[in-house]
Amino acid sequence: MTQSERNPVPLSIPGVKNGPLGGVVLYFDRLESTNSWLKHHPDYLEQEGLVIFSACQTKGRGRQGRVWQGGDPGNLFTSIVIHPKTEARLIPSFSLLIGLAVREALLECGLKGLSLKWPNDVLVKDRKICGILCESRFEREKTPVIIAGIGLNLVGSTQSFTPEISGKVTTLQQEINEVVKPKEMLFSILGHLNRIILDFQQGVSRKYFDLWEKNSSSIGRRILFHEIGEKINGKILGLNEYGHLRVMTGEGKLMEIHGGEIEFL
Ligand code: BTN
């Protein structure tokens, strides 16, 4: 455990005082992973809206057990403790909401060519700039919790990534030729997310699903998705009333999925 891990600095979030995000960020100089830190400190999961921020990350985790590359200072690594106050079927769609909040913050930087890929990648002209890892705790007699981890590539060029992914990713600096500080970006995302979650928990859901559909690169695309070890091909139709993905399979069967991975064909 480093000194910074023992003594994180609490910061207040400008503009976020009331709402589902609690207004406090625990700031670390260095962590293995902001999501893992919260998993190893379950008491903090009781603090609705708590935000963990690390200036760099040494063992960032991605979806499906992948590694999240680009742990250097200057990029954004954060995890937010969300207590979803909606019916259970709507809970997976929190990851869509986080993608929308990141998109709003990036639009404010003047970034063009943004799109969302189901469930929660943020792309710039089909290259990934942001990944979101939502991990949930659902236990009897405990408040349901989502640990929403956001990794956003802010600085450097794609050459700093391994050759396997360097053609598939991008950074904000590479796109707009400007450096935006991680804390500034964090505060902007949190401001948007606070408002969106507040609305969503008060029953405004279709508006956000429509916005997601409108800004998604996924609608109408042919995909392969992984279903219990099987790969099924289909075409994305849109989101249903719970934010689950509606897919028409090659055999003409309508499926509604809320997890897993899709691959564009
Ligand atoms: C993905 O595979 O696209 C999700 C990547 C999520 C990365 C972020 S970085 C901050 C938080 N901590 C982690 O270990 N992962 C998430």
CSV table of C-alpha atoms and ligand atoms in Angstrom, one decimal:
chain,number,residue,atom,x,y,z
A,1,MET,CA,0.0,0.0,0.0
A,2,THR,CA,1.5,3.4,-1.0
A,3,GLN,CA,1.2,6.6,1.1
A,4,SER,CA,-1.3,7.9,-1.4
A,5,GLU,CA,-3.5,4.8,-0.9
A,6,ARG,CA,-3.5,5.4,2.8
A,7,ASN,CA,-4.2,9.1,2.6
A,8,PRO,CA,-6.4,9.9,-0.4
A,9,VAL,CA,-7.2,13.6,-0.6
A,10,PRO,CA,-10.9,14.4,-0.5
A,11,LEU,CA,-12.0,17.1,-3.1
A,12,SER,CA,-15.4,18.6,-3.6
A,13,ILE,CA,-16.9,18.5,-7.0
A,14,PRO,CA,-17.9,22.0,-8.4
A,15,GLY,CA,-21.5,22.1,-9.4
A,16,VAL,CA,-22.4,18.7,-8.0
A,17,LYS,CA,-23.9,19.2,-4.6
A,18,ASN,CA,-27.3,17.6,-4.7
A,19,GLY,CA,-28.2,14.4,-6.5
A,20,PRO,CA,-27.1,10.9,-6.9
A,21,LEU,CA,-23.4,11.8,-7.1
A,22,GLY,CA,-22.4,12.7,-3.6
A,23,GLY,CA,-20.1,15.6,-4.4
A,24,VAL,CA,-16.9,14.1,-3.0
A,25,VAL,CA,-13.9,12.7,-4.9
A,26,LEU,CA,-11.2,10.7,-3.2
A,27,TYR,CA,-8.0,11.7,-5.1
A,28,PHE,CA,-5.1,9.2,-5.3
A,29,ASP,CA,-1.7,9.7,-7.0
A,30,ARG,CA,-1.5,6.1,-8.1
A,31,LEU,CA,-3.6,3.0,-7.8
A,32,GLU,CA,-3.6,-0.4,-9.5
A,33,SER,CA,-7.2,0.1,-10.6
A,34,THR,CA,-9.9,2.5,-9.3
A,35,ASN,CA,-12.5,-0.3,-9.7
A,36,SER,CA,-10.4,-2.8,-7.8
A,37,TRP,CA,-9.7,-0.3,-5.0
A,38,LEU,CA,-13.4,0.0,-4.4
A,39,LYS,CA,-13.9,-3.8,-4.5
A,40,HIS,CA,-11.1,-4.2,-1.9
A,41,HIS,CA,-12.7,-1.5,0.3
A,42,PRO,CA,-16.4,-2.5,0.4
A,43,ASP,CA,-17.2,-0.1,3.2
A,44,TYR,CA,-16.9,2.8,0.7
A,45,LEU,CA,-19.6,1.2,-1.4
A,46,GLU,CA,-22.1,2.4,1.1
A,47,GLN,CA,-21.3,6.0,0.2
A,48,GLU,CA,-23.7,6.8,-2.6
A,49,GLY,CA,-22.1,8.9,-5.3
A,50,LEU,CA,-18.5,8.6,-4.0
A,51,VAL,CA,-15.9,9.1,-6.8
A,52,ILE,CA,-12.5,7.5,-6.8
A,53,PHE,CA,-9.9,9.3,-9.0
A,54,SER,CA,-6.3,8.2,-9.6
A,55,ALA,CA,-3.7,10.2,-11.4
A,56,CYS,CA,-2.3,7.0,-12.9
A,57,GLN,CA,-3.2,3.3,-12.9
A,58,THR,CA,-0.9,0.4,-13.0
A,59,LYS,CA,-3.3,-2.6,-13.5
A,60,GLY,CA,-6.3,-1.1,-15.2
A,61,ARG,CA,-9.0,-3.7,-16.0
A,62,GLY,CA,-11.3,-3.7,-19.1
A,63,ARG,CA,-14.4,-5.6,-19.9
A,64,GLN,CA,-14.4,-9.4,-20.4
A,65,GLY,CA,-11.2,-9.7,-18.3
A,66,ARG,CA,-9.1,-7.6,-20.7
A,67,VAL,CA,-6.4,-5.2,-19.6
A,68,TRP,CA,-7.0,-1.4,-19.9
A,69,GLN,CA,-4.0,0.1,-21.5
A,70,GLY,CA,-2.7,3.6,-21.2
A,71,GLY,CA,-2.4,4.0,-17.4
A,72,ASP,CA,-0.1,7.0,-17.6
A,73,PRO,CA,-0.7,10.3,-15.9
A,74,GLY,CA,-2.7,12.7,-18.0
A,75,ASN,CA,-5.5,10.2,-18.9
A,76,LEU,CA,-8.6,9.8,-16.8
A,77,PHE,CA,-9.1,6.9,-14.5
A,78,THR,CA,-12.1,7.1,-12.2
A,79,SER,CA,-14.8,4.9,-10.6
A,80,ILE,CA,-18.1,6.1,-9.3
A,81,VAL,CA,-20.3,4.4,-6.7
A,82,ILE,CA,-23.8,4.4,-8.0
A,83,HIS,CA,-26.8,3.3,-5.9
A,84,PRO,CA,-29.3,2.6,-8.7
A,85,LYS,CA,-32.8,3.5,-7.5
A,86,THR,CA,-34.9,2.0,-10.3
A,87,GLU,CA,-36.5,-1.3,-11.0
A,88,ALA,CA,-34.0,-4.1,-11.6
A,89,ARG,CA,-34.6,-4.4,-15.3
A,90,LEU,CA,-33.4,-0.9,-15.8
A,91,ILE,CA,-30.1,-1.4,-14.0
A,92,PRO,CA,-28.0,-2.6,-16.9
A,93,SER,CA,-28.9,0.7,-18.8
A,94,PHE,CA,-26.9,2.8,-16.3
A,95,SER,CA,-23.9,2.0,-18.5
A,96,LEU,CA,-25.6,3.6,-21.4
A,97,LEU,CA,-26.2,6.7,-19.3
A,98,ILE,CA,-22.5,6.9,-18.4
A,99,GLY,CA,-21.6,6.7,-22.1
A,100,LEU,CA,-24.0,9.6,-22.8
A,101,ALA,CA,-22.5,11.8,-20.0
A,102,VAL,CA,-19.0,11.1,-21.4
A,103,ARG,CA,-20.2,12.1,-24.8
A,104,GLU,CA,-21.6,15.3,-23.6
A,105,ALA,CA,-18.3,16.2,-21.9
A,106,LEU,CA,-16.4,15.4,-25.0
A,107,LEU,CA,-18.7,17.4,-27.2
A,108,GLU,CA,-18.0,20.5,-25.0
A,109,CYS,CA,-14.3,20.1,-25.9
A,110,GLY,CA,-15.3,20.5,-29.6
A,111,LEU,CA,-14.7,16.9,-30.5
A,112,LYS,CA,-16.4,15.8,-33.7
A,113,GLY,CA,-17.2,12.3,-35.1
A,114,LEU,CA,-18.4,10.9,-31.7
A,115,SER,CA,-20.6,7.8,-31.5
A,116,LEU,CA,-21.6,5.3,-28.9
A,117,LYS,CA,-21.2,1.5,-29.3
A,118,TRP,CA,-23.3,-0.8,-27.3
A,119,PRO,CA,-23.2,-1.2,-24.4
A,120,ASN,CA,-20.8,1.7,-23.5
A,121,ASP,CA,-17.8,2.4,-25.7
A,122,VAL,CA,-17.4,5.9,-26.8
A,123,LEU,CA,-15.8,6.1,-30.3
A,124,VAL,CA,-14.4,8.8,-32.5
A,125,LYS,CA,-14.8,7.8,-36.1
A,126,ASP,CA,-14.9,4.2,-35.1
A,127,ARG,CA,-11.8,4.4,-32.8
A,128,LYS,CA,-12.3,3.9,-29.1
A,129,ILE,CA,-11.5,6.9,-26.9
A,130,CYS,CA,-13.3,5.8,-23.7
A,131,GLY,CA,-14.1,2.5,-22.1
A,132,ILE,CA,-16.6,1.9,-19.2
A,133,LEU,CA,-16.5,-1.0,-16.9
A,134,CYS,CA,-19.6,-1.4,-14.7
A,135,GLU,CA,-19.3,-4.0,-12.0
A,136,SER,CA,-22.3,-4.6,-9.7
A,137,ARG,CA,-22.9,-5.8,-6.2
A,138,PHE,CA,-26.3,-7.4,-5.7
A,139,GLU,CA,-26.5,-9.1,-2.3
A,140,ARG,CA,-29.5,-9.8,-0.1
A,141,GLU,CA,-30.4,-7.1,2.4
A,142,LYS,CA,-27.7,-4.8,1.0
A,143,THR,CA,-28.2,-1.8,-1.2
A,144,PRO,CA,-27.5,-2.6,-4.9
A,145,VAL,CA,-24.3,-0.9,-6.0
A,146,ILE,CA,-22.8,-0.3,-9.4
A,147,ILE,CA,-19.1,0.5,-9.5
A,148,ALA,CA,-18.9,2.5,-12.7
A,149,GLY,CA,-15.3,2.7,-14.0
A,150,ILE,CA,-14.4,5.1,-16.7
A,151,GLY,CA,-11.1,5.1,-18.6
A,152,LEU,CA,-10.7,8.1,-21.0
A,153,ASN,CA,-7.7,8.5,-23.3
A,154,LEU,CA,-6.9,12.2,-23.0
A,155,VAL,CA,-3.2,12.5,-23.9
A,156,GLY,CA,-0.5,11.1,-26.2
A,157,SER,CA,-0.8,9.4,-29.5
A,158,THR,CA,-2.1,6.0,-30.4
A,159,GLN,CA,1.6,4.9,-30.8
A,160,SER,CA,1.8,4.4,-27.1
A,161,PHE,CA,-0.7,1.5,-27.3
A,162,THR,CA,0.3,-2.0,-28.3
A,163,PRO,CA,0.3,-2.7,-32.1
A,164,GLU,CA,-2.8,-5.0,-31.7
A,165,ILE,CA,-5.0,-2.1,-30.6
A,166,SER,CA,-3.2,1.1,-31.8
A,167,GLY,CA,-5.3,1.2,-35.0
A,168,LYS,CA,-8.5,0.9,-33.0
A,169,VAL,CA,-8.1,3.6,-30.4
A,170,THR,CA,-7.6,7.3,-30.2
A,171,THR,CA,-6.9,10.1,-27.7
A,172,LEU,CA,-8.5,13.5,-27.2
A,173,GLN,CA,-5.1,15.2,-27.8
A,174,GLN,CA,-4.7,13.4,-31.1
A,175,GLU,CA,-8.2,14.4,-32.2
A,176,ILE,CA,-8.3,18.1,-31.1
A,177,ASN,CA,-4.6,18.9,-30.7
A,178,GLU,CA,-5.2,20.2,-27.2
A,179,VAL,CA,-4.6,18.8,-23.7
A,180,VAL,CA,-7.6,18.7,-21.4
A,181,LYS,CA,-6.7,18.0,-17.7
A,182,PRO,CA,-8.2,14.8,-16.2
A,183,LYS,CA,-9.8,16.6,-13.2
A,184,GLU,CA,-11.4,19.1,-15.5
A,185,MET,CA,-12.8,16.3,-17.7
A,186,LEU,CA,-13.9,14.4,-14.6
A,187,PHE,CA,-15.9,17.3,-13.2
A,188,SER,CA,-17.6,17.9,-16.5
A,189,ILE,CA,-18.6,14.2,-16.8
A,190,LEU,CA,-19.9,14.2,-13.2
A,191,GLY,CA,-22.0,17.3,-13.8
A,192,HIS,CA,-23.7,15.7,-16.8
A,193,LEU,CA,-24.0,12.3,-15.1
A,194,ASN,CA,-25.6,13.7,-11.9
A,195,ARG,CA,-28.3,15.4,-14.0
A,196,ILE,CA,-28.9,12.4,-16.2
A,197,ILE,CA,-29.2,9.9,-13.3
A,198,LEU,CA,-31.4,12.2,-11.3
A,199,ASP,CA,-33.8,12.4,-14.3
A,200,PHE,CA,-33.6,8.7,-15.0
A,201,GLN,CA,-34.4,7.8,-11.4
A,202,GLN,CA,-37.4,10.1,-11.6
A,203,GLY,CA,-38.7,8.0,-14.5
A,204,VAL,CA,-37.3,9.8,-17.6
A,205,SER,CA,-35.8,6.9,-19.5
A,206,ARG,CA,-37.0,6.8,-23.1
A,207,LYS,CA,-35.6,10.3,-23.7
A,208,TYR,CA,-32.1,8.9,-22.9
A,209,PHE,CA,-32.6,5.7,-24.8
A,210,ASP,CA,-33.7,7.8,-27.9
A,211,LEU,CA,-30.6,10.0,-27.5
A,212,TRP,CA,-28.4,6.9,-27.2
A,213,GLU,CA,-30.0,5.4,-30.4
A,214,LYS,CA,-29.6,8.7,-32.3
A,215,ASN,CA,-25.9,8.9,-31.4
A,216,SER,CA,-25.0,5.3,-31.7
A,217,SER,CA,-23.0,3.7,-34.4
A,218,SER,CA,-24.8,0.4,-33.6
A,219,ILE,CA,-28.3,0.8,-35.1
A,220,GLY,CA,-28.8,-1.2,-38.3
A,221,ARG,CA,-25.3,-2.8,-38.1
A,222,ARG,CA,-24.8,-6.5,-38.5
A,223,ILE,CA,-23.2,-8.0,-35.5
A,224,LEU,CA,-22.0,-11.2,-33.9
A,225,PHE,CA,-22.9,-11.5,-30.3
A,226,HIS,CA,-21.8,-14.1,-27.7
A,227,GLU,CA,-24.7,-16.0,-26.1
A,228,ILE,CA,-23.8,-18.7,-23.6
A,229,GLY,CA,-20.7,-19.8,-25.5
A,230,GLU,CA,-22.4,-19.5,-28.9
A,231,LYS,CA,-21.8,-16.8,-31.5
A,232,ILE,CA,-25.1,-15.6,-33.0
A,233,ASN,CA,-25.3,-13.2,-35.9
A,234,GLY,CA,-28.0,-10.6,-36.2
A,235,LYS,CA,-28.9,-7.0,-36.9
A,236,ILE,CA,-29.3,-4.3,-34.3
A,237,LEU,CA,-32.8,-2.7,-34.3
A,238,GLY,CA,-32.6,-0.4,-31.3
A,239,LEU,CA,-33.3,-0.3,-27.6
A,240,ASN,CA,-36.4,-1.6,-25.9
A,241,GLU,CA,-38.2,0.2,-23.0
A,242,TYR,CA,-35.6,-1.1,-20.5
A,243,GLY,CA,-32.5,-0.1,-22.6
A,244,HIS,CA,-31.9,-3.7,-23.7
A,245,LEU,CA,-30.6,-4.2,-27.2
A,246,ARG,CA,-33.1,-5.5,-29.7
A,247,VAL,CA,-31.5,-7.8,-32.2
A,248,MET,CA,-33.0,-9.6,-35.2
A,249,THR,CA,-31.1,-12.8,-35.6
A,250,GLY,CA,-30.2,-14.3,-39.0
A,251,GLU,CA,-33.0,-16.9,-38.4
A,252,GLY,CA,-35.6,-14.2,-37.9
A,253,LYS,CA,-35.8,-14.4,-34.1
A,254,LEU,CA,-36.1,-11.2,-32.1
A,255,MET,CA,-33.8,-11.2,-29.1
A,256,GLU,CA,-33.4,-8.6,-26.4
A,257,ILE,CA,-30.0,-8.6,-24.7
A,258,HIS,CA,-28.6,-6.6,-21.8
A,259,GLY,CA,-25.1,-7.9,-21.3
A,260,GLY,CA,-22.2,-9.5,-23.1
A,261,GLU,CA,-20.1,-8.4,-26.0
A,262,ILE,CA,-21.0,-7.6,-29.6
A,263,GLU,CA,-18.7,-7.5,-32.6
A,264,PHE,CA,-19.5,-5.5,-35.7
A,265,LEU,CA,-19.4,-7.5,-39.0
B,1,BTN,C1,-13.5,-1.5,-21.5
B,1,BTN,O1,-13.0,-2.7,-21.6
B,1,BTN,O2,-13.8,-0.9,-22.5
B,1,BTN,C2,-13.6,-0.9,-20.1
B,1,BTN,C3,-12.4,-0.2,-19.7
B,1,BTN,C4,-12.6,0.5,-18.3
B,1,BTN,C5,-11.3,1.1,-17.8
B,1,BTN,C6,-11.5,1.9,-16.6
B,1,BTN,S1,-10.1,2.8,-16.1
B,1,BTN,C7,-10.9,3.2,-14.6
B,1,BTN,C8,-11.5,2.0,-14.1
B,1,BTN,N1,-10.6,1.1,-13.4
B,1,BTN,C9,-10.3,0.0,-14.0
B,1,BTN,O3,-9.5,-0.9,-13.7
B,1,BTN,N2,-11.1,-0.1,-15.2
B,1,BTN,C10,-11.9,1.1,-15.3
